[in-house]
Amino acid sequence: MLKVLLLPVRHVAITLIAFMVVGLFALVTINVSFLNPIARTLEEFSMTDLYFQALQSTASPDTSRAIAIVDMTKLYDRRHIATCIEEIENIGPKVLGIDIVFEGEKYDNIEGDMAMMTIAQKHKNIIYSYRLLGYNHQQHQYAKEIHSFFADSTNITEGHTNMERSLYAGIKRDLHLGRRSMGKQKASFVSVVVNKYTEKETVPNDGDMSINFTPTHFQNIPYDSILYYQELIKDRIVLLGSTSEESDMHYTPLGKMAGVELLAYSINTLLNRQEIRKLPMFLSILISFLLVFLTQLLQDAYEKRIGKMRYPLLRTFLSSSVALGILTFFWMVIIMWIGFLLFTIGHLSLTLGWALSAIAFVDAARSFYDTCTESLK
């Protein structure tokens, strides 16, 4: 009777030991200096990255019917940029988002500055970008804003892109709906573009959302071929920016990506309301514990079943750590595929990193527990 009562305790204890081993490894990587790169890698790890990469390799990307990108990588002169904008506007996009901050006047190119000011005064469907700088962690706001030189003298609509060079260290996974700057709440470029396109104030100007990086093809239009691609511009969201400028490249779950394309994915996420949803922390912990607990039950039942086999040679092989390791690997693959299906069907991301790590140590945790209990008898 006592043995039956202690059985659930044994399973729970083994599960906890497996998690303790993983926690010990995590603690070591954080506190031992030469293992810091491993700690940073683990910190950057996300199951959503694996899911997006799986989609990228197994499915053909859909083509966005709402968003197009005009590439102006080789377009530097403001007069020529103004001409490009005018060509786009003549076709009739519903919204034109400009991923360029025209910082400071160019006294050696007054003609170009005047052309940009004329464009800003003439067209009211253009969303201009600006940058937020000098984040104050105590006040939770930015202290400086970099606007286009004509922002004060013209009635333009703006939104902050807020992707300055100092933020490039990590992988971009979230879009900003808004940020507090200089005592006021300011809507992001993405929020303003979507509200303008839908003609509704449906997007708040506060908080973050997870970007849906389900592989999507955004039509890329060369700046010198605008008239040829009129059907891709009319009544759509058109983003004007650089697609291959190294200083504006960001790391994402799909690899390096231009800032303007990252904006396109963010806008697409808001338009389609397909944010990647994550489970609350307590549910993630509970699911991780249950998965490792279930692994222990299955492995324990497997060992008992193999122990009753008649054939010694087959019993020896199937009871080896090699055979159990192979079965555990396939069990982990099944769990990951279940997570992948939930992700593709319901845009739900399960945090499986801790569970998968602990599952790898269940066999060792069981041996350790059984050895300890035998020595105490």
Phi, psi and omega in degrees: 000315180297323180295322178294320180293326182280347183299311177299325178298319179299313181297317180295317181298317180296319178300315180294322179296319179300318179292324179296322178297315179297318178298323178296317177298318179297319180295320180294316182295331180284320189265344178264121191301315185288350176262004181304320177303323177294318180298318179294323177296316178295324180295325181278350185293138177213135178296329180298327178299316179296320180295315180297320180293326176294319177296321182296326184268345185247344185230148175282134183292143173286152177262126180294132178262359184246338189234133173228154181241129172260118184276121179239034182305319184263015181253111186245324184288130183297327178296320179288325176297318178298319178298319179297316179298318180297320177298318179296314182295328180294336179278330174099054172290151178288320177221137174242114179259126183252112181271053179219136172254116181275076187282123175073151178279149178257096185293342176270002179216061182297327179299318178294320178297316180296322179295320179293321179294322177297317178299315183297323180283332187276317189253125184257002178262010181266133174252120179264155180255153171216166186246147174254135182226164174068060182288130178258110185292330180287320181268352180056048178202165178268151185253351184217145178231137178248109181253167171294151188298338183262007185297322183284331185264351179232154181270077183258161176258131185230161171207145183275136176272325170052052177234051182294162188301331184290347181264005187284351187297325185257172178279134179281120178232341186241150173252147180263127175278332179183163178217154177273129182216129175052043174085001182227154176275124184243131180287148180281165177304316182298315180298316182294318179299314182294317178297321178294319182291317182277349182060030178219147176272067186266342183259124178291166180250031180215143175099182180233161173223150175283131180284135174273107182265025173306121189311123183226138178262121175256125182303127182254113186254123176296144183297335181264012180229028186299314183297332181288336184247038184301322183293341179271354184250318186300128176065017180247175168273122178245128178251126179256118181187181182268133180258354183218023176278118187300326182290348180241035177257144184229149175273129181227172176302340179262009182103194179292137185217140178293149181303321182292327177288324176298321175296321179297316178297321180295314179297318179298322178298315180291319182297317184269358180052046182242052176294143174284118183266138178245144179291150173302155186303316184294326178289322177298317179296317181297314180296318178300315179298315182295323179294318179290320177299316179296321177299317178298317179299315182293317179294320179296316179295323179297314181296321178294322180294316180294325180297341181263002182291149183278327188273113186300317184294313179295321179297320180296317180293312184292337179270358181287160179294333179295311180297317180295324178296320178296314179297321179295321178300313180293327176296319178294323177297319178299316179299317180294325179290324175298316177298321180295320179295317177299324181292313184287327183275314186243010182053038180250125181255120176268134177274099188253001185302310181293320181297312181296322178295317181291324179301324180296339183252007183297316181298316179295321179295323179293317178298318179297315181296313182295322178296316180296315182292325178292322181289338181273349180286000000 
